[in-house]
Short mmCIF file of C-alpha atoms in Angstrom, two decimals:
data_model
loop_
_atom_site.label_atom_id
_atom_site.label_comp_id
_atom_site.label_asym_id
_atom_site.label_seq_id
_atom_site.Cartn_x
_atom_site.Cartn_y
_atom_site.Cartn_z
CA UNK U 1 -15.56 21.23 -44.90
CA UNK U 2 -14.55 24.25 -43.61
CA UNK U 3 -15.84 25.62 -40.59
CA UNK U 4 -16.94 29.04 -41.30
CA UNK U 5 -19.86 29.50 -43.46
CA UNK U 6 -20.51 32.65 -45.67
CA UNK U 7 -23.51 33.41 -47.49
CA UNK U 8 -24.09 36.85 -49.65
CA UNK U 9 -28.08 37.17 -49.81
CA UNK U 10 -29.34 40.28 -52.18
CA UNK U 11 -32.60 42.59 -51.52
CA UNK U 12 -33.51 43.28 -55.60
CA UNK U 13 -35.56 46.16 -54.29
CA UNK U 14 -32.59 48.51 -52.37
CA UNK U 15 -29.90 46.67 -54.23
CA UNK U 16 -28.45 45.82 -50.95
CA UNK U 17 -26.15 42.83 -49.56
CA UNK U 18 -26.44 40.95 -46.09
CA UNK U 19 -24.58 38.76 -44.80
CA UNK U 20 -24.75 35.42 -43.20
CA UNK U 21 -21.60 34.13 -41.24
CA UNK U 22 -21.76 31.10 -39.04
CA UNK U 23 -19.60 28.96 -37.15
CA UNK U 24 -20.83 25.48 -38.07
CA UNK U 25 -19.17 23.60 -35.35
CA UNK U 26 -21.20 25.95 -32.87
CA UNK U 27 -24.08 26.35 -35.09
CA UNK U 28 -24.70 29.88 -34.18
CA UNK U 29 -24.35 32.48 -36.68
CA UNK U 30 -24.76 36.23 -37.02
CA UNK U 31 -26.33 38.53 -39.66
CA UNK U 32 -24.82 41.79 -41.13
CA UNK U 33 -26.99 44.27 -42.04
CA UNK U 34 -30.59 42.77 -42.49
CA UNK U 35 -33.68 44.01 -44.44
CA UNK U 36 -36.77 44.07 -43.33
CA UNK U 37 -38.42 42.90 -45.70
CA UNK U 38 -35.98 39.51 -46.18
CA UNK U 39 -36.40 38.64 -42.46
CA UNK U 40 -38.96 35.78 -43.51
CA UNK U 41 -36.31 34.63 -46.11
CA UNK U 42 -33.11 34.77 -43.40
CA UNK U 43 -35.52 33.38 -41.03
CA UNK U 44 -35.96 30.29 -42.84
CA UNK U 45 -32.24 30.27 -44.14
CA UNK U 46 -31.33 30.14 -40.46
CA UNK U 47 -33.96 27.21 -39.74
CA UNK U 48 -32.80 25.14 -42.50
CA UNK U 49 -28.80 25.42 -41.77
CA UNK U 50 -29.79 24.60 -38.35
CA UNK U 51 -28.15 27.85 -37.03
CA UNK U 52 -28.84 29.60 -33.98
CA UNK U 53 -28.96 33.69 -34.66
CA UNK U 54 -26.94 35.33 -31.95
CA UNK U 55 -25.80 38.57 -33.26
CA UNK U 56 -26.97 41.34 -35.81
CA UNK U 57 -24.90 43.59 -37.33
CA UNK U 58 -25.29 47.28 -38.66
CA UNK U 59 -22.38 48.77 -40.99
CA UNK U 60 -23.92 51.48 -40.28
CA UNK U 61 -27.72 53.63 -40.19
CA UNK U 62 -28.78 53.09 -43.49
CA UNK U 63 -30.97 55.47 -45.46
CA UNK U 64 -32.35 53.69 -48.29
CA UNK U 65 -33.89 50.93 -46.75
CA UNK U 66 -34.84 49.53 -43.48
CA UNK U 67 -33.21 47.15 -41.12
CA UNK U 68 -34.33 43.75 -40.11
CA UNK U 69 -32.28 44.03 -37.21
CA UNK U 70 -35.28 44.57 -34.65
CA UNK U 71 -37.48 42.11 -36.12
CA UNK U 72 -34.89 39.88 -36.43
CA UNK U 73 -34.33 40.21 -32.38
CA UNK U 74 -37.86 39.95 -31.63
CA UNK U 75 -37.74 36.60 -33.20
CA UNK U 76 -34.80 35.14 -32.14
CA UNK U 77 -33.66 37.04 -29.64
CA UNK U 78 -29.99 38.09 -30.92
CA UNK U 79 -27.90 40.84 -29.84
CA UNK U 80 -28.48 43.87 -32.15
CA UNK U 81 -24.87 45.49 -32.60
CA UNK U 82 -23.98 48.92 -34.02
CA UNK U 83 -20.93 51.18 -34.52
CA UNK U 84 -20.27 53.02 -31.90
CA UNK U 85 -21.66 56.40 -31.51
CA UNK U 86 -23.91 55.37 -33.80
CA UNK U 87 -27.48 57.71 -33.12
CA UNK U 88 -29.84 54.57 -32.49
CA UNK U 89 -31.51 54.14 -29.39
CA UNK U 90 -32.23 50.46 -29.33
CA UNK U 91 -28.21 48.51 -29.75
CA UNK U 92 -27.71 45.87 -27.13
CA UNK U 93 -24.35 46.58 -28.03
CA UNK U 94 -21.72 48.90 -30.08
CA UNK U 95 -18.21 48.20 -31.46
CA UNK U 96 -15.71 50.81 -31.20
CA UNK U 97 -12.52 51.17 -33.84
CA UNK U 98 -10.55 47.75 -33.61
CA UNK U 99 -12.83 46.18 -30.98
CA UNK U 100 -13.39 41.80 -31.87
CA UNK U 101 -16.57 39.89 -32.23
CA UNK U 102 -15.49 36.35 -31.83
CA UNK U 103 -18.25 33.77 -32.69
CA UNK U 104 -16.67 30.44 -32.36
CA UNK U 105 -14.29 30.41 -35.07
CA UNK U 106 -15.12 33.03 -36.43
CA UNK U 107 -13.63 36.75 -35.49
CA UNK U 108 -15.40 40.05 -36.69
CA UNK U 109 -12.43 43.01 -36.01
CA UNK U 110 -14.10 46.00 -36.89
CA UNK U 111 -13.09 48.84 -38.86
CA UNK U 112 -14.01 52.57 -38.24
CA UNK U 113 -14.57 54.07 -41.58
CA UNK U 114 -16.56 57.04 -41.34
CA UNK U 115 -17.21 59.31 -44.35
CA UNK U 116 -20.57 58.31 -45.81
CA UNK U 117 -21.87 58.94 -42.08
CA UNK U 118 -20.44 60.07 -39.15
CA UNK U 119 -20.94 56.67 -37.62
CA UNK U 120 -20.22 53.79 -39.89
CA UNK U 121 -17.55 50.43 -39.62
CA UNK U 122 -16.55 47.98 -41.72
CA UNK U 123 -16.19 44.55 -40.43
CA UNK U 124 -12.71 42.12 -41.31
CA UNK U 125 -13.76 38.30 -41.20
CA UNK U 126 -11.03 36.10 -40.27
CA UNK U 127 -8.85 38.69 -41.70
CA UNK U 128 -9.84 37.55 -44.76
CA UNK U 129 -12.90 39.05 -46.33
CA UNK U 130 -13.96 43.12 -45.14
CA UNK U 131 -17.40 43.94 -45.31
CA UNK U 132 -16.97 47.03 -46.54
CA UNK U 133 -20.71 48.37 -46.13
CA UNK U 134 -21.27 51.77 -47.95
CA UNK U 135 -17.83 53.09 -47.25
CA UNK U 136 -16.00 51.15 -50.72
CA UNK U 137 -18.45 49.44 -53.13
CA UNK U 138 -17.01 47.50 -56.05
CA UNK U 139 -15.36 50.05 -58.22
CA UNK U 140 -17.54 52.99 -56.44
CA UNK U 141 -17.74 54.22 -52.77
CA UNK U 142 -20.71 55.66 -50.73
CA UNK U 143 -22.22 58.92 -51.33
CA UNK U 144 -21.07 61.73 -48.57
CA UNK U 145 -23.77 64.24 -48.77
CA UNK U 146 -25.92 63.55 -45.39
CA UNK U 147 -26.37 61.84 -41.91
CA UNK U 148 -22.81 63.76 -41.21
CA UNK U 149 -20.83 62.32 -44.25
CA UNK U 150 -17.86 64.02 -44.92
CA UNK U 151 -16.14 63.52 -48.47
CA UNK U 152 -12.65 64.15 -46.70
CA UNK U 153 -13.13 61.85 -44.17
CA UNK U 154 -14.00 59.22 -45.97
CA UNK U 155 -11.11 59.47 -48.20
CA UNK U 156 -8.97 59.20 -45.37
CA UNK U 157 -11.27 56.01 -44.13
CA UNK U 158 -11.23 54.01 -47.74
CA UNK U 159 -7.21 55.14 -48.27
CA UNK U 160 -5.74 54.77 -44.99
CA UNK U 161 -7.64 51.95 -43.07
CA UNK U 162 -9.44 49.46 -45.96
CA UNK U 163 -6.36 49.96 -48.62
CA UNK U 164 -4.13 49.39 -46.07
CA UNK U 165 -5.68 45.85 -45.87
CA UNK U 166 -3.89 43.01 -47.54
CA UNK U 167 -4.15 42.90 -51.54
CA UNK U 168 -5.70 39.88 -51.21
CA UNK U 169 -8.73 40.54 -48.71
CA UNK U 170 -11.76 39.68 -50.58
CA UNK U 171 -13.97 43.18 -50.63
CA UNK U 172 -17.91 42.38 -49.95
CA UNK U 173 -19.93 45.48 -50.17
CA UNK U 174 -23.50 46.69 -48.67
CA UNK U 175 -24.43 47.43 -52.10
CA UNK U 176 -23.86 46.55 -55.80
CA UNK U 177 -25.77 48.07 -58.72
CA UNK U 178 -23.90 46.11 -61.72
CA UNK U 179 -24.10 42.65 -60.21
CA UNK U 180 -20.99 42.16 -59.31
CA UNK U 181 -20.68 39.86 -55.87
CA UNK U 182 -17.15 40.06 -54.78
CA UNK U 183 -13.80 42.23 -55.27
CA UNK U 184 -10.21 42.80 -53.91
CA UNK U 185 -8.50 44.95 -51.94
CA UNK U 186 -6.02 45.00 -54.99
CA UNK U 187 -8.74 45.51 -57.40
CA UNK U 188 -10.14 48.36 -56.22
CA UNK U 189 -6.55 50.05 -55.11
CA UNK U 190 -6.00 49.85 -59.23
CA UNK U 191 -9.72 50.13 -60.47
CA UNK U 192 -11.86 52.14 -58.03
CA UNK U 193 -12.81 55.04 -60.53
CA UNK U 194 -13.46 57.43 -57.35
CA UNK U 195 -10.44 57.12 -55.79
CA UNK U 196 -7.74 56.52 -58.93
CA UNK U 197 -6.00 59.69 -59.93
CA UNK U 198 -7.68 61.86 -57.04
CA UNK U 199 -6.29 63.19 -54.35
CA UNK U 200 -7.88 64.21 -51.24
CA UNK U 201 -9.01 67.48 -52.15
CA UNK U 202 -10.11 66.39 -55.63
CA UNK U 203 -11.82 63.61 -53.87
CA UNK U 204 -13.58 65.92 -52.48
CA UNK U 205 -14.82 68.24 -54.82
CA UNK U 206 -15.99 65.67 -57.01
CA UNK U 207 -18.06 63.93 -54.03
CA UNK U 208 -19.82 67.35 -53.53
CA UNK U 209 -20.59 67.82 -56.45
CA UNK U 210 -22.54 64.67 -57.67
CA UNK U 211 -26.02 66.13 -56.74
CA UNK U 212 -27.78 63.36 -56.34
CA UNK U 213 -31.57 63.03 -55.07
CA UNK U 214 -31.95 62.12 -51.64
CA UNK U 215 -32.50 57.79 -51.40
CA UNK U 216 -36.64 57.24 -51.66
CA UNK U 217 -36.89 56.07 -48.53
CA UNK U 218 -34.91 58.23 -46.51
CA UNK U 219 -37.26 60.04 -44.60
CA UNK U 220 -38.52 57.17 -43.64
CA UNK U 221 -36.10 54.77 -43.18
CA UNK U 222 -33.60 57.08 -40.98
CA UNK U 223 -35.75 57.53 -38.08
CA UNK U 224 -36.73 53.53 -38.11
CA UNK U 225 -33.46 52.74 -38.30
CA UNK U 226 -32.76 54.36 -35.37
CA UNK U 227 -34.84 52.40 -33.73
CA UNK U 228 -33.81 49.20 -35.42
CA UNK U 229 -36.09 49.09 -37.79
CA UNK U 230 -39.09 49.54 -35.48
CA UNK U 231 -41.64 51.71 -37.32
CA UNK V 1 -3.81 32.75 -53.01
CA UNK V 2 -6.06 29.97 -54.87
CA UNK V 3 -5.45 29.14 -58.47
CA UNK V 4 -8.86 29.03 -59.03
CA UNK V 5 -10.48 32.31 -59.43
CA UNK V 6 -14.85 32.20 -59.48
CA UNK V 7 -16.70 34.79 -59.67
CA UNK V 8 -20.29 35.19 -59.44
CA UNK V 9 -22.25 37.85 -61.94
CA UNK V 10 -25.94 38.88 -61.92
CA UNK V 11 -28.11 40.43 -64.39
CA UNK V 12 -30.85 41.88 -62.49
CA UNK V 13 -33.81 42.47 -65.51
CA UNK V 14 -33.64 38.36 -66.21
CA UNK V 15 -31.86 37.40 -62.60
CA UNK V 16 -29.37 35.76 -64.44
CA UNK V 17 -26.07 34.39 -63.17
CA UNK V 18 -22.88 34.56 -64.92
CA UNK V 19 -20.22 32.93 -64.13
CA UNK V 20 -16.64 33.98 -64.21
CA UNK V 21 -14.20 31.15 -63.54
CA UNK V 22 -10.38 31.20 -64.40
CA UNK V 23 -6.54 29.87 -64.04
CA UNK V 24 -4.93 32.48 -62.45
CA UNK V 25 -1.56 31.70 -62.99
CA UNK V 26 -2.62 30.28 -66.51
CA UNK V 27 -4.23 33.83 -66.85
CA UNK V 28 -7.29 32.35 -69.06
CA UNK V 29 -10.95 32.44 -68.46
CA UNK V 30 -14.02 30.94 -69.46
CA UNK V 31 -17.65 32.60 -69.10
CA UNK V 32 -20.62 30.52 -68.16
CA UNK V 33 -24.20 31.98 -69.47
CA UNK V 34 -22.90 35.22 -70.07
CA UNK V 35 -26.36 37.56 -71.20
CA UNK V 36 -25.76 40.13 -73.96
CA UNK V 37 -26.66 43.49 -72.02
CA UNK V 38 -23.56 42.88 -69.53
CA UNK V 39 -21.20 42.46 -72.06
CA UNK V 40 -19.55 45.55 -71.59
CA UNK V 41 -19.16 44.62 -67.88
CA UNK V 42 -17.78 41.04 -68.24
CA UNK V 43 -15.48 42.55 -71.05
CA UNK V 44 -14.19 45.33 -68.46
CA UNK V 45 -13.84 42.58 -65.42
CA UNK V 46 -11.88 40.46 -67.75
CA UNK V 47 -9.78 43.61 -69.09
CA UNK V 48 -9.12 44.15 -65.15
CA UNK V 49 -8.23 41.14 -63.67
CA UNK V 50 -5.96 40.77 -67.00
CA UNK V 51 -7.62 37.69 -68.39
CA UNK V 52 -7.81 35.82 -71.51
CA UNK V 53 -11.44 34.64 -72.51
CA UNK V 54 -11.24 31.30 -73.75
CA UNK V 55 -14.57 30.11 -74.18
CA UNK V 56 -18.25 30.86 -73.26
CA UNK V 57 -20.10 27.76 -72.35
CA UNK V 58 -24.04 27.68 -72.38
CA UNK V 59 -26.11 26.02 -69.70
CA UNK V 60 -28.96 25.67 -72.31
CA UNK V 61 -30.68 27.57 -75.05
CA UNK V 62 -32.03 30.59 -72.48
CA UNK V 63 -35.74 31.28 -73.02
CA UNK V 64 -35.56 34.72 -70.73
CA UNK V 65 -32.64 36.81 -71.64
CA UNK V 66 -30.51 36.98 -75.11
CA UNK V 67 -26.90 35.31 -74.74
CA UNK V 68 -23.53 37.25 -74.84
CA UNK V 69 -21.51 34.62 -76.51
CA UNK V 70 -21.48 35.71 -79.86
CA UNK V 71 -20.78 39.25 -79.15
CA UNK V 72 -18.09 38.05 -76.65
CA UNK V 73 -16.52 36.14 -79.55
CA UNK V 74 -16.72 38.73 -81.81
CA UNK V 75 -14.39 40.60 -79.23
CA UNK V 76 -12.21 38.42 -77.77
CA UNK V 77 -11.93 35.40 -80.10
CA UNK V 78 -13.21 33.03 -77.50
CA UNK V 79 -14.99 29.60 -78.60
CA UNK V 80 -18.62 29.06 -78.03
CA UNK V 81 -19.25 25.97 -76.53
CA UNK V 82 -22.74 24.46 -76.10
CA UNK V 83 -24.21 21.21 -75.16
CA UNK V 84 -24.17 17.91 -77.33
CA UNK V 85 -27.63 17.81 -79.14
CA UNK V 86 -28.39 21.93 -78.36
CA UNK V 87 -30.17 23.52 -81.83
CA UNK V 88 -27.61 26.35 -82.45
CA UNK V 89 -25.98 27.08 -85.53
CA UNK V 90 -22.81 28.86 -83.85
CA UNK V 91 -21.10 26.79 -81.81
CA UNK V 92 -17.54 26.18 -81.72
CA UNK V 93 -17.94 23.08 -79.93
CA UNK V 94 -20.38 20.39 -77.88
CA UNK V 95 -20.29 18.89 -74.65
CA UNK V 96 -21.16 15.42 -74.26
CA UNK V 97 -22.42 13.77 -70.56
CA UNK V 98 -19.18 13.91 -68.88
CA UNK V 99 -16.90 15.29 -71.22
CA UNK V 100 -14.20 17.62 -69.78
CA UNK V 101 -13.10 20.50 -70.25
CA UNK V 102 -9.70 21.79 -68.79
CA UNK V 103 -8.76 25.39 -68.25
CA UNK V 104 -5.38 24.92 -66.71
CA UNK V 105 -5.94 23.21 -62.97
CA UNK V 106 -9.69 24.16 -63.86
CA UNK V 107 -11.70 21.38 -64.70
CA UNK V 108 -15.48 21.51 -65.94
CA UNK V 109 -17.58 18.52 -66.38
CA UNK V 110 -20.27 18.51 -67.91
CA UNK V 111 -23.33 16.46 -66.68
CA UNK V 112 -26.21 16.14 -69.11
CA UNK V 113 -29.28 17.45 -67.13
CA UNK V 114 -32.71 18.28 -69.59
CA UNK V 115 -35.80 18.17 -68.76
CA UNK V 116 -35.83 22.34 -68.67
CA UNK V 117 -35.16 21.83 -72.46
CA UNK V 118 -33.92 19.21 -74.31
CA UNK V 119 -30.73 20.03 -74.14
CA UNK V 120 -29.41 21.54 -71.03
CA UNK V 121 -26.46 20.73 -69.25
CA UNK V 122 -24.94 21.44 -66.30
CA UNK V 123 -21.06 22.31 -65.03
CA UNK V 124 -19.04 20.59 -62.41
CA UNK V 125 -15.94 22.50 -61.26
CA UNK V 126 -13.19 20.82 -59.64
CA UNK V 127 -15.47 18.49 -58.28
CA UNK V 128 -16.61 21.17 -55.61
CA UNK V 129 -19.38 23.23 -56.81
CA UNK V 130 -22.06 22.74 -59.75
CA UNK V 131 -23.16 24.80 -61.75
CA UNK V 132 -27.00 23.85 -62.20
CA UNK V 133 -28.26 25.99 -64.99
CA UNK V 134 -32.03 26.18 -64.91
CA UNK V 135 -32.45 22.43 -64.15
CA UNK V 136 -32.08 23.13 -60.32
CA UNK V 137 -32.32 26.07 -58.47
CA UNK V 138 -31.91 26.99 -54.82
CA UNK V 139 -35.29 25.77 -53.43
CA UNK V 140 -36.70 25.60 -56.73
CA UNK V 141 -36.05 24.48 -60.48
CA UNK V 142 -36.54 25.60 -64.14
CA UNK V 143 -39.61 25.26 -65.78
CA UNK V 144 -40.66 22.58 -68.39
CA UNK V 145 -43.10 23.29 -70.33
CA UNK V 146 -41.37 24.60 -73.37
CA UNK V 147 -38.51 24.01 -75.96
CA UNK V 148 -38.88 20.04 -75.30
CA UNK V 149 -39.27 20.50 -71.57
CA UNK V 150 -40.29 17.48 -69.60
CA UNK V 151 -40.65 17.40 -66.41
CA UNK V 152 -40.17 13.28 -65.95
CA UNK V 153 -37.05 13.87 -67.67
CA UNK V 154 -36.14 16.65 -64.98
CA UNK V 155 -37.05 14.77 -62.04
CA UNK V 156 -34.55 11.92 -63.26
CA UNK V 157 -31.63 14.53 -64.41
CA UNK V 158 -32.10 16.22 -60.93
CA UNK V 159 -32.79 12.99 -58.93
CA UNK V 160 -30.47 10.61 -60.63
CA UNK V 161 -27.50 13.22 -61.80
CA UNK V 162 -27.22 16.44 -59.25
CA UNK V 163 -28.54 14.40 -55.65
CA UNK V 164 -26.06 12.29 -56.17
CA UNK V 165 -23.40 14.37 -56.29
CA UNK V 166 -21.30 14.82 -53.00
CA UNK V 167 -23.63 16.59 -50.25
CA UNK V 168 -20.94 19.51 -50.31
CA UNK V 169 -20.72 20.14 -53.40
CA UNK V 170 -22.04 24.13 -54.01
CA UNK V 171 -24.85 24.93 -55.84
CA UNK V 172 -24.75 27.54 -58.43
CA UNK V 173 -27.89 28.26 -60.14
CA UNK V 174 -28.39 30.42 -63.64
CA UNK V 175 -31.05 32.39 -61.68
CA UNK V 176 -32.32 33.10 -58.57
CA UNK V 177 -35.10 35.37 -57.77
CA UNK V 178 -35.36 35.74 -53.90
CA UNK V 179 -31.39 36.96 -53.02
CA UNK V 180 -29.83 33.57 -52.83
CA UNK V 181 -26.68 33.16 -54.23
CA UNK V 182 -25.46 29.52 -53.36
CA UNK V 183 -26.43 26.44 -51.90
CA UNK V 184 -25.46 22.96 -51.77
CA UNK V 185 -26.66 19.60 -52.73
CA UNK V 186 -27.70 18.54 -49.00
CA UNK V 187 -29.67 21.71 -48.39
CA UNK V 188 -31.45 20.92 -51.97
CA UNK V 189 -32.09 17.17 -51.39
CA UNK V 190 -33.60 18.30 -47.77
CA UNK V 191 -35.53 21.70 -48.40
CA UNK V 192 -36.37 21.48 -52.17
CA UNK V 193 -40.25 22.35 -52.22
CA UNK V 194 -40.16 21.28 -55.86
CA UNK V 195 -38.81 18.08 -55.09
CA UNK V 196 -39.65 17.32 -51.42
CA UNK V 197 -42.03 14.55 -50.40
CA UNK V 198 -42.69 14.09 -54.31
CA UNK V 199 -42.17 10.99 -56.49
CA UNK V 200 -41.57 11.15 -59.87
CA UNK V 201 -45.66 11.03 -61.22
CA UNK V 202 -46.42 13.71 -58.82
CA UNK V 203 -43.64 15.78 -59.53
CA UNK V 204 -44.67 15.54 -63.50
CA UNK V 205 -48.50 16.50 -62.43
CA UNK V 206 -47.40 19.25 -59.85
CA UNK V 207 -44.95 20.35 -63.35
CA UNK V 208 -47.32 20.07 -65.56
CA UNK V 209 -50.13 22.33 -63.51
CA UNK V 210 -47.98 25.53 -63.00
CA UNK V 211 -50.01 27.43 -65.96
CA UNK V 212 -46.96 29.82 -66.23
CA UNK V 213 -47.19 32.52 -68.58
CA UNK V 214 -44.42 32.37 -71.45
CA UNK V 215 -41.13 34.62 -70.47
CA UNK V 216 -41.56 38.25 -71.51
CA UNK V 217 -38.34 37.65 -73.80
CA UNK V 218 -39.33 34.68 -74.94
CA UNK V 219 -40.56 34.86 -78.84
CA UNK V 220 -37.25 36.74 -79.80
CA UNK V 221 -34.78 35.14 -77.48
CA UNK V 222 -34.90 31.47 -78.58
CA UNK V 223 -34.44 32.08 -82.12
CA UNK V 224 -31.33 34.78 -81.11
CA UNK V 225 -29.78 32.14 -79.26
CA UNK V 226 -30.08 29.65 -81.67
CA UNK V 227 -27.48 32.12 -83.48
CA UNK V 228 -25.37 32.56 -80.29
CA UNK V 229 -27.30 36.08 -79.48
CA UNK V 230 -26.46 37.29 -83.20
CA UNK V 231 -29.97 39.21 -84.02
#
């Protein structure tokens, strides 16, 4: 059995992936990027693999749905952990560019990748899997168009710090809206329609000019967020 | 790199798994309850990862969503396979109880499992991970009172042929509708509500009392399927 477990858990509503990743040895576990309203489900989940919550994880301040991270820490009493310079008033902690999470066997290295905000990181398991939160979804990326995102900057994010990865590295996103679970580094390098054939400036004029609607619950779920989901 | 590649699809209007599951090396694929409005998508992965489609196997005869295997033959050649004793008029071929099917160093068993219909089996792959179909389901299990359900006959398939299956062994359901994505026989045998603390005559009365309305789908999805999604 190996030692590290991995589960992908879905929210239907906001389309959005969190993750549970445990040492089993230890039994403790963290949580990456939570939702409020699946606290009662990860809650359970925890119970039943017998797993002490330690740490949440936040890719980064997310605007279409609210975290679970606060709830989640009055419960159990983890660490809540956020990029750093991330606008939230409420971390116990923040991980800069390159800083290590170690959880028993387990080590999160996270990634600065900016772009779709100003404040956002993806996190390499076991240099194996990224969690690639809203900066690179499965053939698609994160829109750029508020909270300080920045088309060109997360061009240079997706192209010089997650392609740069091994071909290999399994790519789990914060969202999927096709149902697909799991990718590759490789993959998307040859597939990712928003990045093949563009350069940085075309990159960029295409991101600002998708002209989307703002996410539902934005002005809602920004300010919450902040405060970890505390509304 | 594993020779093995598994990858796990989801059709969000039924909650429906797919199940993508190939040789790399080989370069051939099979398709597990593939649903007809992700066609498109599945055809696309395969075209991607540079895949072959061999076959499409059915779980069962779905009740909730129209199957892709026909159209997926129609496109790539494949063979539909079903199981033994399933009332389809399409198939290429039938799995009996614990037939095989190899795929290169990919091995499926199959492991005859109604009780959700009459004929329903489920998938063992390389002896690690099952793929359960709507006989068992992460903390839950198929319904059975339709298209020869029984729910004796469920208990026993689920009792008798997936608990006793290694406690490692991964689950894979066809659907899940709360975010879960795997589980495995040990967290099923302990934390089953559906199964939990009930013997086989209360399991059949606790069945046979969930007054569930018929699937949405239902009155034009069996008798598609029964064509391998042809309508």
């Amino acid at each position: 059995m190996k030692i590290m477990l991995f589960r992908q858990l879905f929210d239907e509503e906001s389309s959005t992936y969190t993750y549970l990743i445990a040492d089993r040895s230890l039994k403790q576990a963290l949580l990456v990027d939570p939702v409020l309203e699946q606290v009662e489900r990860d809650r359970k989940l925890l119970y039943e693999l017998q797993l002490t919550l330690k740490y949440c994880l936040e890719t980064h301040i997310h605007a279409d749905h609210i975290t679970g991270t606060g709830k989640l820490r009055g419960i159990t009493g983890c660490l809540v952990i956020v990029p750093e310079n991330a606008p939230v008033n409420c971390a116990d902690g923040f991980l800069r560019d390159r800083e290590v999470l170690k959880l028993g066997d387990v080590i999160i290295e996270a990634i600065a990748t900016p772009g779709h905000t100003d404040s956002h990181s993806a996190y390499l398991v076991n240099n194996k899997a990224v969690l690639t939160g809203d900066a690179l979804f499965i053939r698609g990326c994160g829109r750029t168009d508020f909270q300080g995102g920045n088309a060109g900057v997360l061009y240079d994010s997706v192209t010089q710090r997650l392609f740069t990865l091994p071909d290999e590295t399994l790519v789990y996103p914060a969202h999927d809206y096709n149902g697909h679970s799991v990718s590759t580094i490789r993959e998307e390098k040859q597939y990712n329609p928003r990045f093949l054939g563009r350069d940085r400036p075309q990159f960029i004029t295409f991101m600002n000019n998708l002209n989307l609607p703002d996410p539902k619950k934005m002005i809602k779920a920004v300010p919450a967020n902040q405060k970890c989901g505390n509304i």
